[in-house]
């Protein structure tokens, strides 16, 4: 099992995709810190700075330079920009997809998995080794992302717009169970589809399609959707970065653990019963 992990880790650090992910994370951090507004993919939720009123939107649209835009953002007063950025960690979902492709789905696409399984490696060990490596490397990415945003924001914008390193650590820990749950979902999709093209087709639009579907249904049928705004991944990550209650942290942690168990078992049994060609 450790030989598989070592081999996959070597392949990962030799791949261009790995360094593209690191580069994208760094670029996103720089853009978010300099523009003083966290970038996001999907819904725009949870900002402590109100930029929706007509007067503010007019000021922002008329800004002639980045410096002028920064002055407008600073005019709102002190706020913890790094907390806002970490609240948008749903962006890392797309980086996790790259890791799953490099570490897992390429084995199916290149048909190298058949040789691996025929060399006295059980499917159980193969599955566990892949899952552990993807979870491990994703954890390092989450930590790297959170702390580079913290230190970069502190250096560029100063303490007035930064939280403490202890708060960053707590936010990271609070978000991990749900992040692990979504990673396990991606791994299960990979073991079910067993093709890179099919995996990408399902996983890349998954979050946005799910959000649009739920919002459409709740709007059409006038359904109250408190559960959605409390526990949907993007909303939950924002809420967990914004001084959540102990009860809310516990509920999100249990939800994340539930995802890990459910999607972990689905992925394993799909792989266990699959015909490997």
PDB file of C-alpha atoms in Angstrom:
ATOM      1  CA  UNK A   1       0.000   0.000   0.000  1.00  0.00           C
ATOM      2  CA  UNK A   2       2.825   2.397   0.881  1.00  0.00           C
ATOM      3  CA  UNK A   3       4.519   1.599  -2.416  1.00  0.00           C
ATOM      4  CA  UNK A   4       1.387   2.751  -4.272  1.00  0.00           C
ATOM      5  CA  UNK A   5       1.313   5.966  -2.242  1.00  0.00           C
ATOM      6  CA  UNK A   6       5.022   6.609  -2.904  1.00  0.00           C
ATOM      7  CA  UNK A   7       4.581   5.928  -6.619  1.00  0.00           C
ATOM      8  CA  UNK A   8       1.530   8.188  -6.882  1.00  0.00           C
ATOM      9  CA  UNK A   9       3.226  10.932  -4.882  1.00  0.00           C
ATOM     10  CA  UNK A  10       6.218  10.810  -7.233  1.00  0.00           C
ATOM     11  CA  UNK A  11       3.889  10.981 -10.240  1.00  0.00           C
ATOM     12  CA  UNK A  12       1.991  13.873  -8.670  1.00  0.00           C
ATOM     13  CA  UNK A  13       5.045  16.085  -8.070  1.00  0.00           C
ATOM     14  CA  UNK A  14       6.277  15.329 -11.595  1.00  0.00           C
ATOM     15  CA  UNK A  15       2.994  16.374 -13.212  1.00  0.00           C
ATOM     16  CA  UNK A  16       2.343  19.854 -14.608  1.00  0.00           C
ATOM     17  CA  UNK A  17      -1.161  19.818 -13.122  1.00  0.00           C
ATOM     18  CA  UNK A  18       0.217  19.869  -9.572  1.00  0.00           C
ATOM     19  CA  UNK A  19       2.201  23.049 -10.172  1.00  0.00           C
ATOM     20  CA  UNK A  20      -0.674  24.634 -12.068  1.00  0.00           C
ATOM     21  CA  UNK A  21      -2.846  24.101  -8.961  1.00  0.00           C
ATOM     22  CA  UNK A  22      -0.218  25.713  -6.719  1.00  0.00           C
ATOM     23  CA  UNK A  23       0.129  28.589  -9.177  1.00  0.00           C
ATOM     24  CA  UNK A  24      -3.629  29.148  -9.359  1.00  0.00           C
ATOM     25  CA  UNK A  25      -3.896  29.204  -5.551  1.00  0.00           C
ATOM     26  CA  UNK A  26      -1.105  31.779  -5.321  1.00  0.00           C
ATOM     27  CA  UNK A  27      -2.599  33.943  -8.092  1.00  0.00           C
ATOM     28  CA  UNK A  28      -6.052  33.809  -6.482  1.00  0.00           C
ATOM     29  CA  UNK A  29      -4.520  34.835  -3.143  1.00  0.00           C
ATOM     30  CA  UNK A  30      -2.666  37.770  -4.723  1.00  0.00           C
ATOM     31  CA  UNK A  31      -5.737  38.989  -6.620  1.00  0.00           C
ATOM     32  CA  UNK A  32      -8.034  38.650  -3.596  1.00  0.00           C
ATOM     33  CA  UNK A  33      -5.625  40.403  -1.234  1.00  0.00           C
ATOM     34  CA  UNK A  34      -4.735  43.269  -3.582  1.00  0.00           C
ATOM     35  CA  UNK A  35      -8.340  43.840  -4.709  1.00  0.00           C
ATOM     36  CA  UNK A  36      -9.536  43.389  -1.089  1.00  0.00           C
ATOM     37  CA  UNK A  37     -12.394  41.217  -2.286  1.00  0.00           C
ATOM     38  CA  UNK A  38     -12.373  37.406  -2.244  1.00  0.00           C
ATOM     39  CA  UNK A  39     -12.915  35.721  -5.582  1.00  0.00           C
ATOM     40  CA  UNK A  40     -15.618  33.086  -5.700  1.00  0.00           C
ATOM     41  CA  UNK A  41     -17.066  30.492  -8.022  1.00  0.00           C
ATOM     42  CA  UNK A  42     -20.789  29.903  -7.686  1.00  0.00           C
ATOM     43  CA  UNK A  43     -23.031  31.834  -5.305  1.00  0.00           C
ATOM     44  CA  UNK A  44     -21.890  35.091  -3.758  1.00  0.00           C
ATOM     45  CA  UNK A  45     -22.656  34.644  -0.069  1.00  0.00           C
ATOM     46  CA  UNK A  46     -21.575  35.763   3.350  1.00  0.00           C
ATOM     47  CA  UNK A  47     -19.600  38.966   2.759  1.00  0.00           C
ATOM     48  CA  UNK A  48     -19.393  41.344   5.719  1.00  0.00           C
ATOM     49  CA  UNK A  49     -18.940  44.246   3.300  1.00  0.00           C
ATOM     50  CA  UNK A  50     -22.159  45.382   1.627  1.00  0.00           C
ATOM     51  CA  UNK A  51     -21.443  46.255  -1.999  1.00  0.00           C
ATOM     52  CA  UNK A  52     -24.984  45.787  -3.262  1.00  0.00           C
ATOM     53  CA  UNK A  53     -26.463  49.246  -2.709  1.00  0.00           C
ATOM     54  CA  UNK A  54     -26.675  51.577  -5.698  1.00  0.00           C
ATOM     55  CA  UNK A  55     -24.313  54.232  -4.319  1.00  0.00           C
ATOM     56  CA  UNK A  56     -21.537  51.749  -3.566  1.00  0.00           C
ATOM     57  CA  UNK A  57     -21.921  49.992  -6.911  1.00  0.00           C
ATOM     58  CA  UNK A  58     -21.689  53.362  -8.640  1.00  0.00           C
ATOM     59  CA  UNK A  59     -18.448  54.194  -6.803  1.00  0.00           C
ATOM     60  CA  UNK A  60     -16.940  50.818  -7.600  1.00  0.00           C
ATOM     61  CA  UNK A  61     -17.887  50.962 -11.301  1.00  0.00           C
ATOM     62  CA  UNK A  62     -16.421  54.470 -11.601  1.00  0.00           C
ATOM     63  CA  UNK A  63     -13.082  53.546  -9.991  1.00  0.00           C
ATOM     64  CA  UNK A  64     -10.346  54.404 -12.480  1.00  0.00           C
ATOM     65  CA  UNK A  65      -7.533  52.424 -10.860  1.00  0.00           C
ATOM     66  CA  UNK A  66      -6.845  49.567  -8.494  1.00  0.00           C
ATOM     67  CA  UNK A  67      -5.669  52.078  -5.914  1.00  0.00           C
ATOM     68  CA  UNK A  68      -8.983  53.918  -6.099  1.00  0.00           C
ATOM     69  CA  UNK A  69     -10.864  50.625  -5.789  1.00  0.00           C
ATOM     70  CA  UNK A  70      -8.815  49.736  -2.699  1.00  0.00           C
ATOM     71  CA  UNK A  71      -9.607  53.133  -1.183  1.00  0.00           C
ATOM     72  CA  UNK A  72     -13.330  52.453  -1.684  1.00  0.00           C
ATOM     73  CA  UNK A  73     -13.037  49.076   0.034  1.00  0.00           C
ATOM     74  CA  UNK A  74     -11.087  50.617   2.922  1.00  0.00           C
ATOM     75  CA  UNK A  75     -13.768  53.261   3.312  1.00  0.00           C
ATOM     76  CA  UNK A  76     -16.062  50.583   4.767  1.00  0.00           C
ATOM     77  CA  UNK A  77     -13.774  50.441   7.806  1.00  0.00           C
ATOM     78  CA  UNK A  78     -11.788  47.555   9.232  1.00  0.00           C
ATOM     79  CA  UNK A  79     -12.843  44.035   8.312  1.00  0.00           C
ATOM     80  CA  UNK A  80     -11.075  40.674   8.356  1.00  0.00           C
ATOM     81  CA  UNK A  81     -10.311  40.100   4.686  1.00  0.00           C
ATOM     82  CA  UNK A  82      -8.538  36.790   5.272  1.00  0.00           C
ATOM     83  CA  UNK A  83     -11.686  35.470   6.973  1.00  0.00           C
ATOM     84  CA  UNK A  84     -13.698  36.479   3.884  1.00  0.00           C
ATOM     85  CA  UNK A  85     -11.230  34.734   1.568  1.00  0.00           C
ATOM     86  CA  UNK A  86     -11.175  31.503   3.583  1.00  0.00           C
ATOM     87  CA  UNK A  87     -14.965  31.575   3.592  1.00  0.00           C
ATOM     88  CA  UNK A  88     -14.762  31.107  -0.190  1.00  0.00           C
ATOM     89  CA  UNK A  89     -12.734  27.887   0.063  1.00  0.00           C
ATOM     90  CA  UNK A  90     -15.320  26.170  -2.095  1.00  0.00           C
ATOM     91  CA  UNK A  91     -12.946  27.316  -4.868  1.00  0.00           C
ATOM     92  CA  UNK A  92     -10.547  24.571  -3.742  1.00  0.00           C
ATOM     93  CA  UNK A  93     -13.095  21.980  -4.902  1.00  0.00           C
ATOM     94  CA  UNK A  94     -11.789  22.459  -8.442  1.00  0.00           C
ATOM     95  CA  UNK A  95      -8.210  21.923  -7.280  1.00  0.00           C
ATOM     96  CA  UNK A  96      -9.251  18.661  -5.626  1.00  0.00           C
ATOM     97  CA  UNK A  97     -10.600  17.520  -8.997  1.00  0.00           C
ATOM     98  CA  UNK A  98      -7.117  17.910 -10.489  1.00  0.00           C
ATOM     99  CA  UNK A  99      -5.610  15.767  -7.708  1.00  0.00           C
ATOM    100  CA  UNK A 100      -8.213  13.029  -8.222  1.00  0.00           C
ATOM    101  CA  UNK A 101      -7.500  12.989 -11.963  1.00  0.00           C
ATOM    102  CA  UNK A 102      -3.709  12.762 -11.526  1.00  0.00           C
ATOM    103  CA  UNK A 103      -3.731  10.244  -8.680  1.00  0.00           C
ATOM    104  CA  UNK A 104      -6.729   8.092  -9.586  1.00  0.00           C
ATOM    105  CA  UNK A 105      -8.615   8.421 -12.850  1.00  0.00           C
ATOM    106  CA  UNK A 106      -5.451   8.358 -14.972  1.00  0.00           C
ATOM    107  CA  UNK A 107      -4.921   4.769 -13.766  1.00  0.00           C
ATOM    108  CA  UNK A 108      -8.225   3.814 -15.364  1.00  0.00           C
ATOM    109  CA  UNK A 109      -7.701   5.874 -18.511  1.00  0.00           C
ATOM    110  CA  UNK A 110      -4.160   4.509 -19.028  1.00  0.00           C
ATOM    111  CA  UNK A 111      -5.359   1.009 -18.054  1.00  0.00           C
ATOM    112  CA  UNK A 112      -2.401   0.672 -15.666  1.00  0.00           C
ATOM    113  CA  UNK A 113      -4.752  -0.310 -12.851  1.00  0.00           C
ATOM    114  CA  UNK A 114      -5.100  -3.851 -14.229  1.00  0.00           C
ATOM    115  CA  UNK A 115      -1.362  -4.453 -13.866  1.00  0.00           C
ATOM    116  CA  UNK A 116      -1.383  -2.960 -10.362  1.00  0.00           C
ATOM    117  CA  UNK A 117      -4.218  -5.187  -9.165  1.00  0.00           C
ATOM    118  CA  UNK A 118      -2.653  -8.286 -10.727  1.00  0.00           C
ATOM    119  CA  UNK A 119       0.561  -7.805  -8.697  1.00  0.00           C
ATOM    120  CA  UNK A 120      -0.812  -9.112  -5.378  1.00  0.00           C
ATOM    121  CA  UNK A 121      -2.407  -5.769  -4.418  1.00  0.00           C
ATOM    122  CA  UNK A 122      -5.984  -6.134  -3.209  1.00  0.00           C
ATOM    123  CA  UNK A 123      -8.714  -3.732  -4.265  1.00  0.00           C
ATOM    124  CA  UNK A 124      -9.166  -2.734  -0.632  1.00  0.00           C
ATOM    125  CA  UNK A 125      -5.523  -1.686  -0.250  1.00  0.00           C
ATOM    126  CA  UNK A 126      -5.607   0.070  -3.597  1.00  0.00           C
ATOM    127  CA  UNK A 127      -8.742   2.008  -2.652  1.00  0.00           C
ATOM    128  CA  UNK A 128      -7.448   3.002   0.786  1.00  0.00           C
ATOM    129  CA  UNK A 129      -4.061   4.109  -0.570  1.00  0.00           C
ATOM    130  CA  UNK A 130      -5.660   6.318  -3.221  1.00  0.00           C
ATOM    131  CA  UNK A 131      -8.145   7.843  -0.776  1.00  0.00           C
ATOM    132  CA  UNK A 132      -5.511   8.520   1.888  1.00  0.00           C
ATOM    133  CA  UNK A 133      -3.137  10.187  -0.553  1.00  0.00           C
ATOM    134  CA  UNK A 134      -5.859  12.386  -2.052  1.00  0.00           C
ATOM    135  CA  UNK A 135      -7.049  13.393   1.424  1.00  0.00           C
ATOM    136  CA  UNK A 136      -3.472  14.022   2.554  1.00  0.00           C
ATOM    137  CA  UNK A 137      -2.392  16.155  -0.384  1.00  0.00           C
ATOM    138  CA  UNK A 138      -5.701  18.048  -0.282  1.00  0.00           C
ATOM    139  CA  UNK A 139      -5.150  18.798   3.412  1.00  0.00           C
ATOM    140  CA  UNK A 140      -1.747  20.274   2.615  1.00  0.00           C
ATOM    141  CA  UNK A 141      -3.338  22.386  -0.118  1.00  0.00           C
ATOM    142  CA  UNK A 142      -6.021  23.698   2.280  1.00  0.00           C
ATOM    143  CA  UNK A 143      -3.378  24.618   4.862  1.00  0.00           C
ATOM    144  CA  UNK A 144      -1.157  26.240   2.208  1.00  0.00           C
ATOM    145  CA  UNK A 145      -4.095  28.221   0.811  1.00  0.00           C
ATOM    146  CA  UNK A 146      -5.305  29.478   4.199  1.00  0.00           C
ATOM    147  CA  UNK A 147      -1.935  30.547   5.535  1.00  0.00           C
ATOM    148  CA  UNK A 148      -0.643  32.127   2.339  1.00  0.00           C
ATOM    149  CA  UNK A 149      -3.805  34.239   2.279  1.00  0.00           C
ATOM    150  CA  UNK A 150      -3.279  35.159   5.935  1.00  0.00           C
ATOM    151  CA  UNK A 151       0.373  36.172   5.644  1.00  0.00           C
ATOM    152  CA  UNK A 152      -0.053  37.902   2.278  1.00  0.00           C
ATOM    153  CA  UNK A 153      -3.043  39.872   3.547  1.00  0.00           C
ATOM    154  CA  UNK A 154      -1.167  40.820   6.713  1.00  0.00           C
ATOM    155  CA  UNK A 155       1.824  42.034   4.675  1.00  0.00           C
ATOM    156  CA  UNK A 156      -0.198  43.980   2.084  1.00  0.00           C
ATOM    157  CA  UNK A 157      -3.202  45.302   4.032  1.00  0.00           C
ATOM    158  CA  UNK A 158      -1.974  45.267   7.617  1.00  0.00           C
ATOM    159  CA  UNK A 159      -3.430  44.120  10.929  1.00  0.00           C
ATOM    160  CA  UNK A 160      -6.507  46.290  10.498  1.00  0.00           C
ATOM    161  CA  UNK A 161      -7.792  43.935   7.804  1.00  0.00           C
ATOM    162  CA  UNK A 162      -6.452  40.661   9.228  1.00  0.00           C
ATOM    163  CA  UNK A 163      -7.580  38.192  11.851  1.00  0.00           C
ATOM    164  CA  UNK A 164      -5.140  36.358  14.151  1.00  0.00           C
ATOM    165  CA  UNK A 165      -3.193  33.264  13.187  1.00  0.00           C
ATOM    166  CA  UNK A 166      -5.107  31.395  15.897  1.00  0.00           C
ATOM    167  CA  UNK A 167      -8.392  32.287  14.229  1.00  0.00           C
ATOM    168  CA  UNK A 168      -7.060  31.106  10.861  1.00  0.00           C
ATOM    169  CA  UNK A 169      -6.116  27.782  12.467  1.00  0.00           C
ATOM    170  CA  UNK A 170      -9.585  27.401  14.007  1.00  0.00           C
ATOM    171  CA  UNK A 171     -11.305  28.200  10.701  1.00  0.00           C
ATOM    172  CA  UNK A 172      -9.127  25.600   8.966  1.00  0.00           C
ATOM    173  CA  UNK A 173     -10.054  22.918  11.502  1.00  0.00           C
ATOM    174  CA  UNK A 174     -13.769  23.806  11.396  1.00  0.00           C
ATOM    175  CA  UNK A 175     -13.884  23.452   7.603  1.00  0.00           C
ATOM    176  CA  UNK A 176     -11.926  20.187   7.310  1.00  0.00           C
ATOM    177  CA  UNK A 177     -14.750  17.646   7.922  1.00  0.00           C
ATOM    178  CA  UNK A 178     -16.940  19.102   5.158  1.00  0.00           C
ATOM    179  CA  UNK A 179     -13.932  19.453   2.847  1.00  0.00           C
ATOM    180  CA  UNK A 180     -13.055  15.802   3.467  1.00  0.00           C
ATOM    181  CA  UNK A 181     -16.657  14.868   2.769  1.00  0.00           C
ATOM    182  CA  UNK A 182     -16.636  16.570  -0.642  1.00  0.00           C
ATOM    183  CA  UNK A 183     -13.268  14.974  -1.458  1.00  0.00           C
ATOM    184  CA  UNK A 184     -14.741  11.549  -0.656  1.00  0.00           C
ATOM    185  CA  UNK A 185     -17.627  12.409  -2.999  1.00  0.00           C
ATOM    186  CA  UNK A 186     -15.139  13.129  -5.800  1.00  0.00           C
ATOM    187  CA  UNK A 187     -13.279   9.884  -5.120  1.00  0.00           C
ATOM    188  CA  UNK A 188     -16.534   7.911  -5.207  1.00  0.00           C
ATOM    189  CA  UNK A 189     -17.492   9.543  -8.536  1.00  0.00           C
ATOM    190  CA  UNK A 190     -14.064   8.591  -9.906  1.00  0.00           C
ATOM    191  CA  UNK A 191     -14.435   4.938  -8.871  1.00  0.00           C
ATOM    192  CA  UNK A 192     -17.978   4.790 -10.263  1.00  0.00           C
ATOM    193  CA  UNK A 193     -17.199   6.396 -13.642  1.00  0.00           C
ATOM    194  CA  UNK A 194     -13.654   4.963 -14.026  1.00  0.00           C
ATOM    195  CA  UNK A 195     -12.980   7.367 -16.904  1.00  0.00           C
ATOM    196  CA  UNK A 196     -11.306  10.768 -16.755  1.00  0.00           C
ATOM    197  CA  UNK A 197     -13.631  12.303 -19.332  1.00  0.00           C
ATOM    198  CA  UNK A 198     -16.784  11.073 -17.579  1.00  0.00           C
ATOM    199  CA  UNK A 199     -15.425  12.082 -14.172  1.00  0.00           C
ATOM    200  CA  UNK A 200     -14.695  15.607 -15.375  1.00  0.00           C
ATOM    201  CA  UNK A 201     -18.115  15.892 -17.037  1.00  0.00           C
ATOM    202  CA  UNK A 202     -19.872  15.099 -13.763  1.00  0.00           C
ATOM    203  CA  UNK A 203     -17.572  16.666 -11.174  1.00  0.00           C
ATOM    204  CA  UNK A 204     -16.679  20.044 -12.709  1.00  0.00           C
ATOM    205  CA  UNK A 205     -20.228  21.477 -12.950  1.00  0.00           C
ATOM    206  CA  UNK A 206     -21.551  19.466  -9.972  1.00  0.00           C
ATOM    207  CA  UNK A 207     -21.648  22.207  -7.310  1.00  0.00           C
ATOM    208  CA  UNK A 208     -23.090  24.920  -9.557  1.00  0.00           C
ATOM    209  CA  UNK A 209     -25.674  22.562 -11.072  1.00  0.00           C
ATOM    210  CA  UNK A 210     -26.718  21.401  -7.598  1.00  0.00           C
ATOM    211  CA  UNK A 211     -27.047  24.991  -6.366  1.00  0.00           C
ATOM    212  CA  UNK A 212     -29.108  26.053  -9.383  1.00  0.00           C
ATOM    213  CA  UNK A 213     -31.319  22.968  -9.150  1.00  0.00           C
ATOM    214  CA  UNK A 214     -32.107  23.465  -5.460  1.00  0.00           C
ATOM    215  CA  UNK A 215     -32.719  27.195  -5.883  1.00  0.00           C
ATOM    216  CA  UNK A 216     -35.020  26.571  -8.844  1.00  0.00           C
ATOM    217  CA  UNK A 217     -37.065  23.933  -7.001  1.00  0.00           C
ATOM    218  CA  UNK A 218     -37.364  25.964  -3.787  1.00  0.00           C
ATOM    219  CA  UNK A 219     -38.367  29.063  -5.756  1.00  0.00           C
ATOM    220  CA  UNK A 220     -40.939  27.296  -7.943  1.00  0.00           C
ATOM    221  CA  UNK A 221     -42.627  25.439  -5.085  1.00  0.00           C
ATOM    222  CA  UNK A 222     -42.129  28.121  -2.422  1.00  0.00           C
ATOM    223  CA  UNK A 223     -40.178  25.713  -0.229  1.00  0.00           C
ATOM    224  CA  UNK A 224     -38.394  27.097   2.809  1.00  0.00           C
ATOM    225  CA  UNK A 225     -34.714  26.238   2.343  1.00  0.00           C
ATOM    226  CA  UNK A 226     -33.015  27.052   5.653  1.00  0.00           C
ATOM    227  CA  UNK A 227     -31.195  23.718   5.431  1.00  0.00           C
ATOM    228  CA  UNK A 228     -29.688  24.850   2.125  1.00  0.00           C
ATOM    229  CA  UNK A 229     -28.372  28.178   3.388  1.00  0.00           C
ATOM    230  CA  UNK A 230     -27.066  26.486   6.539  1.00  0.00           C
ATOM    231  CA  UNK A 231     -25.514  23.272   5.246  1.00  0.00           C
ATOM    232  CA  UNK A 232     -24.910  23.502   1.483  1.00  0.00           C
ATOM    233  CA  UNK A 233     -21.129  23.381   1.033  1.00  0.00           C
ATOM    234  CA  UNK A 234     -20.505  26.974  -0.048  1.00  0.00           C
ATOM    235  CA  UNK A 235     -22.836  28.474   2.540  1.00  0.00           C
ATOM    236  CA  UNK A 236     -21.464  26.193   5.269  1.00  0.00           C
ATOM    237  CA  UNK A 237     -17.826  27.106   4.569  1.00  0.00           C
ATOM    238  CA  UNK A 238     -18.732  30.797   4.771  1.00  0.00           C
ATOM    239  CA  UNK A 239     -20.655  30.261   8.005  1.00  0.00           C
ATOM    240  CA  UNK A 240     -17.807  28.226   9.535  1.00  0.00           C
ATOM    241  CA  UNK A 241     -15.351  31.043   8.861  1.00  0.00           C
ATOM    242  CA  UNK A 242     -17.585  33.650  10.495  1.00  0.00           C
ATOM    243  CA  UNK A 243     -17.489  32.966  14.254  1.00  0.00           C
ATOM    244  CA  UNK A 244     -19.917  30.007  14.259  1.00  0.00           C
ATOM    245  CA  UNK A 245     -21.577  28.647  17.380  1.00  0.00           C
ATOM    246  CA  UNK A 246     -20.357  25.393  18.941  1.00  0.00           C
ATOM    247  CA  UNK A 247     -23.653  23.766  17.976  1.00  0.00           C
ATOM    248  CA  UNK A 248     -23.239  24.745  14.322  1.00  0.00           C
ATOM    249  CA  UNK A 249     -19.625  23.501  14.240  1.00  0.00           C
ATOM    250  CA  UNK A 250     -20.739  20.165  15.678  1.00  0.00           C
ATOM    251  CA  UNK A 251     -23.573  19.794  13.154  1.00  0.00           C
ATOM    252  CA  UNK A 252     -21.294  20.574  10.209  1.00  0.00           C
ATOM    253  CA  UNK A 253     -18.635  18.197  11.564  1.00  0.00           C
ATOM    254  CA  UNK A 254     -21.180  15.376  11.883  1.00  0.00           C
ATOM    255  CA  UNK A 255     -22.452  16.144   8.389  1.00  0.00           C
ATOM    256  CA  UNK A 256     -18.900  15.976   7.059  1.00  0.00           C
ATOM    257  CA  UNK A 257     -18.267  12.665   8.843  1.00  0.00           C
ATOM    258  CA  UNK A 258     -21.535  11.353   7.398  1.00  0.00           C
ATOM    259  CA  UNK A 259     -20.389  12.311   3.896  1.00  0.00           C
ATOM    260  CA  UNK A 260     -17.026  10.619   4.480  1.00  0.00           C
ATOM    261  CA  UNK A 261     -18.647   7.357   5.575  1.00  0.00           C
ATOM    262  CA  UNK A 262     -21.427   7.314   2.940  1.00  0.00           C
ATOM    263  CA  UNK A 263     -19.344   8.332  -0.071  1.00  0.00           C
ATOM    264  CA  UNK A 264     -16.376   6.284   1.131  1.00  0.00           C
ATOM    265  CA  UNK A 265     -18.512   3.135   1.221  1.00  0.00           C
ATOM    266  CA  UNK A 266     -20.225   3.918  -2.097  1.00  0.00           C
ATOM    267  CA  UNK A 267     -16.875   4.380  -3.808  1.00  0.00           C
ATOM    268  CA  UNK A 268     -15.394   1.238  -2.295  1.00  0.00           C
ATOM    269  CA  UNK A 269     -18.299  -1.066  -3.134  1.00  0.00           C
ATOM    270  CA  UNK A 270     -18.571   0.374  -6.650  1.00  0.00           C
ATOM    271  CA  UNK A 271     -14.872  -0.407  -7.162  1.00  0.00           C
ATOM    272  CA  UNK A 272     -15.120  -3.808  -5.479  1.00  0.00           C
ATOM    273  CA  UNK A 273     -17.844  -4.955  -7.879  1.00  0.00           C
ATOM    274  CA  UNK A 274     -16.471  -3.260 -10.988  1.00  0.00           C
ATOM    275  CA  UNK A 275     -15.076  -5.195 -13.924  1.00  0.00           C
ATOM    276  CA  UNK A 276     -11.579  -3.850 -14.576  1.00  0.00           C
ATOM    277  CA  UNK A 277     -10.676  -3.904 -18.256  1.00  0.00           C
TER     278      UNK A 277
END
